[in-house]
């Protein structure tokens, strides 16, 4: 439950450096290792054909759905690796990461596929580092 003192929700725009810094600063205030990180940020916009998606629209989807969670995870890794039992990261993804999404969901599907591959890579690197 949200009123459990072990659960500390932090609302921030992880698509921005400032938002990721906000989360990192809140974790550092705890002065103890981070045990769990849940990524649930996401945007489905723009809902339109890939042929009509602008560069800025694609960048925003990639920033929110891929770049933000990857950079936040790497920023928090030092706190998570301090645990006797390594921290865990839960990434809320989508079936759109694993096959062509419905027409109109191009930017979302592309960004979620990148997100999936990024976290397979992070998992391999964290295991290699012993965390």
PDB file of C-alpha atoms in Angstrom:
ATOM      1  CA  UNK A   1       0.000   0.000   0.000  1.00  0.00           C
ATOM      2  CA  UNK A   2       1.048   3.564  -0.640  1.00  0.00           C
ATOM      3  CA  UNK A   3       1.043   4.395   3.068  1.00  0.00           C
ATOM      4  CA  UNK A   4       3.742   1.765   3.753  1.00  0.00           C
ATOM      5  CA  UNK A   5       6.925   3.650   4.754  1.00  0.00           C
ATOM      6  CA  UNK A   6       8.968   1.188   2.686  1.00  0.00           C
ATOM      7  CA  UNK A   7       7.216   2.413  -0.470  1.00  0.00           C
ATOM      8  CA  UNK A   8       8.138   5.941  -1.516  1.00  0.00           C
ATOM      9  CA  UNK A   9       6.508   7.105  -4.741  1.00  0.00           C
ATOM     10  CA  UNK A  10       8.314   9.913  -6.532  1.00  0.00           C
ATOM     11  CA  UNK A  11       6.514  11.689  -9.336  1.00  0.00           C
ATOM     12  CA  UNK A  12       8.864  13.236 -11.866  1.00  0.00           C
ATOM     13  CA  UNK A  13       9.292  13.652 -15.601  1.00  0.00           C
ATOM     14  CA  UNK A  14      11.985  11.031 -16.211  1.00  0.00           C
ATOM     15  CA  UNK A  15      12.263  12.313 -19.770  1.00  0.00           C
ATOM     16  CA  UNK A  16      14.177  15.312 -18.418  1.00  0.00           C
ATOM     17  CA  UNK A  17      17.495  15.505 -16.628  1.00  0.00           C
ATOM     18  CA  UNK A  18      15.816  17.600 -13.922  1.00  0.00           C
ATOM     19  CA  UNK A  19      13.157  14.945 -13.363  1.00  0.00           C
ATOM     20  CA  UNK A  20      15.733  12.171 -13.094  1.00  0.00           C
ATOM     21  CA  UNK A  21      17.756  14.322 -10.689  1.00  0.00           C
ATOM     22  CA  UNK A  22      14.622  14.771  -8.554  1.00  0.00           C
ATOM     23  CA  UNK A  23      14.240  11.002  -8.256  1.00  0.00           C
ATOM     24  CA  UNK A  24      17.953  10.484  -7.549  1.00  0.00           C
ATOM     25  CA  UNK A  25      17.903  13.207  -4.871  1.00  0.00           C
ATOM     26  CA  UNK A  26      14.895  11.598  -3.160  1.00  0.00           C
ATOM     27  CA  UNK A  27      16.678   8.243  -3.124  1.00  0.00           C
ATOM     28  CA  UNK A  28      19.834   9.811  -1.689  1.00  0.00           C
ATOM     29  CA  UNK A  29      17.794  11.422   1.119  1.00  0.00           C
ATOM     30  CA  UNK A  30      16.841   7.938   2.295  1.00  0.00           C
ATOM     31  CA  UNK A  31      20.485   7.283   3.164  1.00  0.00           C
ATOM     32  CA  UNK A  32      20.037   3.571   2.549  1.00  0.00           C
ATOM     33  CA  UNK A  33      20.306   1.330  -0.493  1.00  0.00           C
ATOM     34  CA  UNK A  34      17.490   1.282  -3.004  1.00  0.00           C
ATOM     35  CA  UNK A  35      15.899  -2.161  -3.112  1.00  0.00           C
ATOM     36  CA  UNK A  36      13.258  -1.783  -5.858  1.00  0.00           C
ATOM     37  CA  UNK A  37      12.695   0.558  -8.782  1.00  0.00           C
ATOM     38  CA  UNK A  38       9.465   0.505 -10.798  1.00  0.00           C
ATOM     39  CA  UNK A  39       9.369   2.207 -14.184  1.00  0.00           C
ATOM     40  CA  UNK A  40       5.821   2.934 -15.272  1.00  0.00           C
ATOM     41  CA  UNK A  41       6.335   6.122 -17.268  1.00  0.00           C
ATOM     42  CA  UNK A  42       5.086   6.090 -20.805  1.00  0.00           C
ATOM     43  CA  UNK A  43       3.421   7.953 -23.607  1.00  0.00           C
ATOM     44  CA  UNK A  44       1.504   6.560 -26.540  1.00  0.00           C
ATOM     45  CA  UNK A  45       1.521   9.877 -28.413  1.00  0.00           C
ATOM     46  CA  UNK A  46       1.470  10.564 -31.265  1.00  0.00           C
ATOM     47  CA  UNK A  47      -1.246   8.261 -32.489  1.00  0.00           C
ATOM     48  CA  UNK A  48      -0.781   8.480 -36.238  1.00  0.00           C
ATOM     49  CA  UNK A  49       0.827   6.702 -39.148  1.00  0.00           C
ATOM     50  CA  UNK A  50       4.622   6.412 -39.050  1.00  0.00           C
ATOM     51  CA  UNK A  51       4.518   8.261 -42.383  1.00  0.00           C
ATOM     52  CA  UNK A  52       3.126  11.322 -40.600  1.00  0.00           C
ATOM     53  CA  UNK A  53       5.205  11.280 -37.387  1.00  0.00           C
ATOM     54  CA  UNK A  54       7.458  14.324 -37.107  1.00  0.00           C
ATOM     55  CA  UNK A  55      11.001  14.262 -35.790  1.00  0.00           C
ATOM     56  CA  UNK A  56       9.949  16.080 -32.619  1.00  0.00           C
ATOM     57  CA  UNK A  57       7.079  13.644 -31.997  1.00  0.00           C
ATOM     58  CA  UNK A  58       9.345  10.636 -32.435  1.00  0.00           C
ATOM     59  CA  UNK A  59      11.993  12.176 -30.179  1.00  0.00           C
ATOM     60  CA  UNK A  60       9.440  12.784 -27.425  1.00  0.00           C
ATOM     61  CA  UNK A  61       8.255   9.156 -27.533  1.00  0.00           C
ATOM     62  CA  UNK A  62      11.854   7.914 -27.468  1.00  0.00           C
ATOM     63  CA  UNK A  63      12.736  10.271 -24.618  1.00  0.00           C
ATOM     64  CA  UNK A  64       9.836   9.255 -22.374  1.00  0.00           C
ATOM     65  CA  UNK A  65       9.644   5.544 -23.211  1.00  0.00           C
ATOM     66  CA  UNK A  66      13.330   4.700 -23.701  1.00  0.00           C
ATOM     67  CA  UNK A  67      15.896   7.335 -22.786  1.00  0.00           C
ATOM     68  CA  UNK A  68      14.362   8.419 -19.469  1.00  0.00           C
ATOM     69  CA  UNK A  69      14.035   4.950 -17.922  1.00  0.00           C
ATOM     70  CA  UNK A  70      17.493   3.883 -19.131  1.00  0.00           C
ATOM     71  CA  UNK A  71      19.215   6.976 -17.781  1.00  0.00           C
ATOM     72  CA  UNK A  72      17.302   6.840 -14.496  1.00  0.00           C
ATOM     73  CA  UNK A  73      18.249   3.192 -14.008  1.00  0.00           C
ATOM     74  CA  UNK A  74      21.931   3.874 -14.643  1.00  0.00           C
ATOM     75  CA  UNK A  75      21.837   6.900 -12.312  1.00  0.00           C
ATOM     76  CA  UNK A  76      20.311   4.801  -9.511  1.00  0.00           C
ATOM     77  CA  UNK A  77      22.446   1.708 -10.073  1.00  0.00           C
ATOM     78  CA  UNK A  78      25.079   2.749  -7.491  1.00  0.00           C
ATOM     79  CA  UNK A  79      22.400   2.878  -4.772  1.00  0.00           C
ATOM     80  CA  UNK A  80      20.912  -0.430  -5.869  1.00  0.00           C
ATOM     81  CA  UNK A  81      24.266  -2.209  -5.983  1.00  0.00           C
ATOM     82  CA  UNK A  82      25.000  -1.374  -2.296  1.00  0.00           C
ATOM     83  CA  UNK A  83      22.520  -4.024  -1.155  1.00  0.00           C
ATOM     84  CA  UNK A  84      23.617  -7.371   0.243  1.00  0.00           C
ATOM     85  CA  UNK A  85      20.882  -8.646  -2.064  1.00  0.00           C
ATOM     86  CA  UNK A  86      21.025  -6.734  -5.372  1.00  0.00           C
ATOM     87  CA  UNK A  87      18.218  -4.314  -6.137  1.00  0.00           C
ATOM     88  CA  UNK A  88      15.500  -5.182  -8.602  1.00  0.00           C
ATOM     89  CA  UNK A  89      14.056  -3.129 -11.429  1.00  0.00           C
ATOM     90  CA  UNK A  90      10.536  -3.653 -12.753  1.00  0.00           C
ATOM     91  CA  UNK A  91       9.881  -2.224 -16.199  1.00  0.00           C
ATOM     92  CA  UNK A  92       6.279  -1.891 -17.268  1.00  0.00           C
ATOM     93  CA  UNK A  93       6.371  -2.543 -20.992  1.00  0.00           C
ATOM     94  CA  UNK A  94       3.912  -3.509 -23.691  1.00  0.00           C
ATOM     95  CA  UNK A  95       3.180  -6.147 -26.278  1.00  0.00           C
ATOM     96  CA  UNK A  96       3.975  -3.396 -28.768  1.00  0.00           C
ATOM     97  CA  UNK A  97       7.658  -4.020 -27.937  1.00  0.00           C
ATOM     98  CA  UNK A  98       7.530  -7.513 -29.393  1.00  0.00           C
ATOM     99  CA  UNK A  99       5.823  -7.132 -32.742  1.00  0.00           C
ATOM    100  CA  UNK A 100       4.275  -4.579 -35.033  1.00  0.00           C
ATOM    101  CA  UNK A 101       1.826  -2.470 -33.056  1.00  0.00           C
ATOM    102  CA  UNK A 102      -1.574  -1.396 -34.357  1.00  0.00           C
ATOM    103  CA  UNK A 103      -1.564   1.151 -37.155  1.00  0.00           C
ATOM    104  CA  UNK A 104      -1.125   4.565 -35.577  1.00  0.00           C
ATOM    105  CA  UNK A 105       1.041   3.356 -32.689  1.00  0.00           C
ATOM    106  CA  UNK A 106       4.337   3.488 -34.578  1.00  0.00           C
ATOM    107  CA  UNK A 107       6.297   5.828 -32.307  1.00  0.00           C
ATOM    108  CA  UNK A 108       5.079   3.925 -29.242  1.00  0.00           C
ATOM    109  CA  UNK A 109       6.001   0.513 -30.675  1.00  0.00           C
ATOM    110  CA  UNK A 110       9.424   1.673 -31.821  1.00  0.00           C
ATOM    111  CA  UNK A 111      10.231   3.240 -28.458  1.00  0.00           C
ATOM    112  CA  UNK A 112       8.975   0.228 -26.467  1.00  0.00           C
ATOM    113  CA  UNK A 113      11.014  -2.172 -28.648  1.00  0.00           C
ATOM    114  CA  UNK A 114      14.094  -0.072 -27.916  1.00  0.00           C
ATOM    115  CA  UNK A 115      13.157  -0.051 -24.229  1.00  0.00           C
ATOM    116  CA  UNK A 116      12.963  -3.861 -24.215  1.00  0.00           C
ATOM    117  CA  UNK A 117      16.376  -4.246 -25.846  1.00  0.00           C
ATOM    118  CA  UNK A 118      17.964  -1.630 -23.577  1.00  0.00           C
ATOM    119  CA  UNK A 119      16.863  -3.456 -20.456  1.00  0.00           C
ATOM    120  CA  UNK A 120      17.975  -6.840 -21.764  1.00  0.00           C
ATOM    121  CA  UNK A 121      21.373  -5.165 -22.190  1.00  0.00           C
ATOM    122  CA  UNK A 122      21.281  -3.557 -18.727  1.00  0.00           C
ATOM    123  CA  UNK A 123      20.343  -6.882 -17.173  1.00  0.00           C
ATOM    124  CA  UNK A 124      23.322  -8.584 -18.809  1.00  0.00           C
ATOM    125  CA  UNK A 125      25.695  -5.821 -17.699  1.00  0.00           C
ATOM    126  CA  UNK A 126      24.361  -5.763 -14.135  1.00  0.00           C
ATOM    127  CA  UNK A 127      24.766  -9.546 -13.860  1.00  0.00           C
ATOM    128  CA  UNK A 128      28.304  -9.188 -15.218  1.00  0.00           C
ATOM    129  CA  UNK A 129      29.018  -6.594 -12.494  1.00  0.00           C
ATOM    130  CA  UNK A 130      27.604  -8.905  -9.848  1.00  0.00           C
ATOM    131  CA  UNK A 131      24.477  -6.877  -9.180  1.00  0.00           C
TER     132      UNK A 131
END
